[in-house]
Amino acid sequence: MTIDGRVARGERTRAAALDAAVALATEAGLHGLSLAQLADALGVSKSGLFAHWRSKEALQLATVDRAVAQFQELIVHPALRAPRGVRRLWAVHTARIDFYAARVLPGGCFFANTEFEYNARPGPVRDRLAAAFERWTAFLERLVQEAVDLGELPADVDVPQLAYEVDALGISAVMRSRLLDPDTAYRHARQGLLHRLRALCPDPTLLPEGPS
């Protein structure tokens, strides 16, 4: 095998390990995630993983980064194909709810779980999570502001407040879906934002009449 081939194989192994780490963290927590636990889940040696991450913290930080990339790949990027404005804001929300409903991750949502887990744990992992959350919040605010700039939301809309509501509906849906009826939780999350946007939008026909 060539050097390039070995590098590509190593990258595939690393990516597969991080996907498994993200899934494990949603069930057992990120703080408890270790190289030994991940090696057991993958059926590989701990020494093989040690070549990629020299410490538990390094693995945890890489897992956060992989969860961010996964969120972008499966939720953000597909939704960005929708037209700018209220339709794109709605598309991001529905893509997020669809991601949860598909049970891509066994524990529901990596970020909802880890943000609760680390809100009282100072350190580099908490800082990495906080930075990811700040970027997500800024992204939602940008989508709201775009809708305002296009005249699809009123000029006096409280942009941070509406972005907060969008995120809160997503968090509530995924948390309730783990304990209560998931279909009801997801339906309420979709209806909640749809009704809010249709009430604000000067042209509500840009949005569906009801959640799909």
Short mmCIF file of C-alpha atoms in Angstrom, two decimals:
data_model
loop_
_atom_site.label_atom_id
_atom_site.label_comp_id
_atom_site.label_asym_id
_atom_site.label_seq_id
_atom_site.Cartn_x
_atom_site.Cartn_y
_atom_site.Cartn_z
CA MET A 1 0.00 0.00 0.00
CA THR A 2 1.28 3.47 -0.84
CA ILE A 3 1.76 6.18 1.76
CA ASP A 4 -1.26 8.01 0.34
CA GLY A 5 -3.31 4.83 0.67
CA ARG A 6 -2.30 4.39 4.29
CA VAL A 7 -3.19 8.01 5.02
CA ALA A 8 -6.61 7.62 3.38
CA ARG A 9 -7.26 4.42 5.32
CA GLY A 10 -6.22 6.15 8.53
CA GLU A 11 -8.60 9.04 7.84
CA ARG A 12 -11.48 6.63 7.19
CA THR A 13 -10.73 4.83 10.45
CA ARG A 14 -10.61 8.12 12.31
CA ALA A 15 -13.90 9.31 10.78
CA ALA A 16 -15.66 6.04 11.60
CA ALA A 17 -14.34 6.16 15.16
CA LEU A 18 -15.57 9.72 15.65
CA ASP A 19 -19.01 8.88 14.27
CA ALA A 20 -19.18 6.09 16.83
CA ALA A 21 -17.94 8.46 19.55
CA VAL A 22 -20.70 10.98 18.76
CA ALA A 23 -23.32 8.23 19.01
CA LEU A 24 -21.85 6.87 22.25
CA ALA A 25 -21.78 10.33 23.81
CA THR A 26 -25.53 10.73 23.27
CA GLU A 27 -26.16 7.58 25.30
CA ALA A 28 -23.45 7.46 27.98
CA GLY A 29 -22.33 11.08 28.08
CA LEU A 30 -19.33 12.87 26.66
CA HIS A 31 -17.55 13.25 30.00
CA GLY A 32 -17.36 9.48 30.40
CA LEU A 33 -16.18 8.87 26.86
CA SER A 34 -12.76 7.26 26.82
CA LEU A 35 -10.41 5.59 24.37
CA ALA A 36 -11.04 2.24 26.08
CA GLN A 37 -14.83 2.62 25.81
CA LEU A 38 -14.61 3.58 22.17
CA ALA A 39 -12.21 0.73 21.39
CA ASP A 40 -14.64 -1.75 22.97
CA ALA A 41 -17.54 -0.36 20.94
CA LEU A 42 -15.56 -0.60 17.70
CA GLY A 43 -13.94 -3.94 18.47
CA VAL A 44 -10.44 -2.56 17.99
CA SER A 45 -7.39 -2.14 20.18
CA LYS A 46 -7.00 0.92 22.38
CA SER A 47 -3.46 1.34 21.05
CA GLY A 48 -4.86 1.79 17.53
CA LEU A 49 -7.00 4.70 18.67
CA PHE A 50 -4.13 6.15 20.69
CA ALA A 51 -2.38 6.88 17.40
CA HIS A 52 -5.16 9.38 16.63
CA TRP A 53 -5.86 10.84 20.10
CA ARG A 54 -3.28 10.95 22.86
CA SER A 55 -5.71 11.63 25.67
CA LYS A 56 -9.33 11.36 26.71
CA GLU A 57 -9.72 15.13 26.39
CA ALA A 58 -8.30 15.14 22.87
CA LEU A 59 -10.88 12.50 21.92
CA GLN A 60 -13.68 14.50 23.50
CA LEU A 61 -12.69 17.68 21.67
CA ALA A 62 -12.48 15.82 18.37
CA THR A 63 -15.91 14.32 19.07
CA VAL A 64 -17.42 17.78 19.52
CA ASP A 65 -15.88 18.88 16.22
CA ARG A 66 -17.26 15.80 14.46
CA ALA A 67 -20.74 16.42 15.91
CA VAL A 68 -20.59 19.98 14.54
CA ALA A 69 -19.59 18.69 11.10
CA GLN A 70 -22.37 16.10 11.18
CA PHE A 71 -24.94 18.76 12.11
CA GLN A 72 -23.77 20.90 9.21
CA GLU A 73 -23.76 18.02 6.72
CA LEU A 74 -27.16 16.59 7.59
CA ILE A 75 -29.13 19.65 8.69
CA VAL A 76 -27.60 22.99 7.73
CA HIS A 77 -26.27 22.35 4.24
CA PRO A 78 -29.45 20.69 2.87
CA ALA A 79 -31.60 23.47 4.35
CA LEU A 80 -29.47 26.15 2.71
CA ARG A 81 -30.82 25.02 -0.65
CA ALA A 82 -34.13 26.68 0.28
CA PRO A 83 -34.61 30.32 -0.80
CA ARG A 84 -33.28 32.94 1.59
CA GLY A 85 -35.81 34.36 4.04
CA VAL A 86 -38.60 32.68 5.98
CA ARG A 87 -38.47 29.59 3.78
CA ARG A 88 -34.82 28.98 4.65
CA LEU A 89 -35.48 29.55 8.36
CA TRP A 90 -38.36 27.06 8.17
CA ALA A 91 -36.21 24.60 6.21
CA VAL A 92 -33.47 24.60 8.86
CA HIS A 93 -36.00 23.97 11.61
CA THR A 94 -37.75 21.14 9.78
CA ALA A 95 -34.43 19.56 8.77
CA ARG A 96 -33.41 19.56 12.43
CA ILE A 97 -36.68 17.97 13.55
CA ASP A 98 -36.46 15.41 10.74
CA PHE A 99 -32.92 14.55 11.89
CA TYR A 100 -34.22 13.85 15.38
CA ALA A 101 -37.25 11.93 14.12
CA ALA A 102 -35.00 9.69 11.99
CA ARG A 103 -33.10 8.72 15.18
CA VAL A 104 -29.75 9.20 13.49
CA LEU A 105 -28.22 9.28 16.99
CA PRO A 106 -29.38 6.79 19.62
CA GLY A 107 -29.57 9.39 22.38
CA GLY A 108 -31.39 12.03 20.35
CA CYS A 109 -29.20 15.13 20.13
CA PHE A 110 -25.50 15.38 20.86
CA PHE A 111 -25.66 19.09 21.66
CA ALA A 112 -28.80 19.11 23.80
CA ASN A 113 -27.30 16.34 25.92
CA THR A 114 -23.76 17.66 26.23
CA GLU A 115 -24.79 21.26 26.89
CA PHE A 116 -26.70 20.08 29.96
CA GLU A 117 -23.85 17.75 30.90
CA TYR A 118 -21.18 20.44 30.73
CA ASN A 119 -22.98 23.56 31.93
CA ALA A 120 -21.23 23.22 35.30
CA ARG A 121 -17.97 21.62 34.10
CA PRO A 122 -15.38 24.30 33.25
CA GLY A 123 -12.57 23.45 30.90
CA PRO A 124 -11.62 23.07 27.23
CA VAL A 125 -14.51 20.74 26.35
CA ARG A 126 -17.10 23.12 27.78
CA ASP A 127 -15.42 26.00 25.95
CA ARG A 128 -15.56 24.08 22.65
CA LEU A 129 -19.26 23.33 23.18
CA ALA A 130 -19.98 26.95 24.07
CA ALA A 131 -18.22 28.15 20.92
CA ALA A 132 -20.28 25.74 18.79
CA PHE A 133 -23.48 26.93 20.44
CA GLU A 134 -22.55 30.57 19.85
CA ARG A 135 -21.97 29.86 16.15
CA TRP A 136 -25.33 28.08 15.89
CA THR A 137 -27.09 30.99 17.60
CA ALA A 138 -25.38 33.49 15.30
CA PHE A 139 -26.40 31.39 12.29
CA LEU A 140 -30.07 31.39 13.33
CA GLU A 141 -29.95 35.13 13.95
CA ARG A 142 -28.46 35.64 10.50
CA LEU A 143 -31.32 33.69 8.92
CA VAL A 144 -33.88 35.78 10.78
CA GLN A 145 -32.13 39.01 9.80
CA GLU A 146 -32.06 37.93 6.14
CA ALA A 147 -35.83 37.42 6.28
CA VAL A 148 -36.23 40.91 7.76
CA ASP A 149 -33.97 42.43 5.09
CA LEU A 150 -36.06 40.75 2.36
CA GLY A 151 -39.28 42.11 3.82
CA GLU A 152 -40.50 38.62 4.70
CA LEU A 153 -40.52 39.47 8.40
CA PRO A 154 -41.44 42.86 9.92
CA ALA A 155 -38.62 45.34 10.46
CA ASP A 156 -39.36 45.52 14.18
CA VAL A 157 -38.94 41.79 14.80
CA ASP A 158 -36.68 41.07 17.77
CA VAL A 159 -34.08 39.04 15.88
CA PRO A 160 -32.30 37.41 18.86
CA GLN A 161 -35.63 36.58 20.47
CA LEU A 162 -37.01 34.82 17.40
CA ALA A 163 -33.75 32.91 16.91
CA TYR A 164 -33.98 31.87 20.58
CA GLU A 165 -37.51 30.57 20.03
CA VAL A 166 -36.44 28.55 16.99
CA ASP A 167 -33.68 26.86 18.96
CA ALA A 168 -35.86 26.34 22.03
CA LEU A 169 -38.49 24.52 19.97
CA GLY A 170 -35.84 22.14 18.65
CA ILE A 171 -34.38 21.43 22.08
CA SER A 172 -37.80 20.91 23.62
CA ALA A 173 -38.80 18.53 20.83
CA VAL A 174 -35.80 16.27 21.15
CA MET A 175 -35.88 16.19 24.96
CA ARG A 176 -39.62 15.46 25.12
CA SER A 177 -39.35 12.84 22.40
CA ARG A 178 -37.11 10.72 24.62
CA LEU A 179 -39.65 10.53 27.47
CA LEU A 180 -43.05 11.17 25.89
CA ASP A 181 -44.71 10.45 22.56
CA PRO A 182 -42.14 11.48 19.92
CA ASP A 183 -44.66 12.12 17.14
CA THR A 184 -46.51 14.60 19.34
CA ALA A 185 -43.28 16.33 20.35
CA TYR A 186 -42.12 16.72 16.76
CA ARG A 187 -45.55 17.87 15.56
CA HIS A 188 -45.74 20.54 18.25
CA ALA A 189 -42.24 21.76 17.37
CA ARG A 190 -43.13 22.09 13.69
CA GLN A 191 -46.50 23.69 14.34
CA GLY A 192 -45.07 26.08 16.91
CA LEU A 193 -42.63 27.70 14.50
CA LEU A 194 -44.92 27.51 11.49
CA HIS A 195 -47.71 29.38 13.28
CA ARG A 196 -45.21 31.95 14.58
CA LEU A 197 -43.74 32.62 11.14
CA ARG A 198 -47.07 32.70 9.32
CA ALA A 199 -48.38 35.23 11.85
CA LEU A 200 -45.33 37.46 11.29
CA CYS A 201 -44.82 37.09 7.55
CA PRO A 202 -46.57 39.69 5.36
CA ASP A 203 -46.93 36.95 2.72
CA PRO A 204 -47.80 33.77 4.63
CA THR A 205 -48.22 31.88 1.35
CA LEU A 206 -44.41 31.59 1.30
CA LEU A 207 -44.86 28.99 4.03
CA PRO A 208 -46.88 25.78 4.05
CA GLU A 209 -50.34 25.88 5.60
CA GLY A 210 -49.44 23.03 7.91
CA PRO A 211 -46.40 20.92 8.79
CA SER A 212 -45.60 18.17 6.36
#
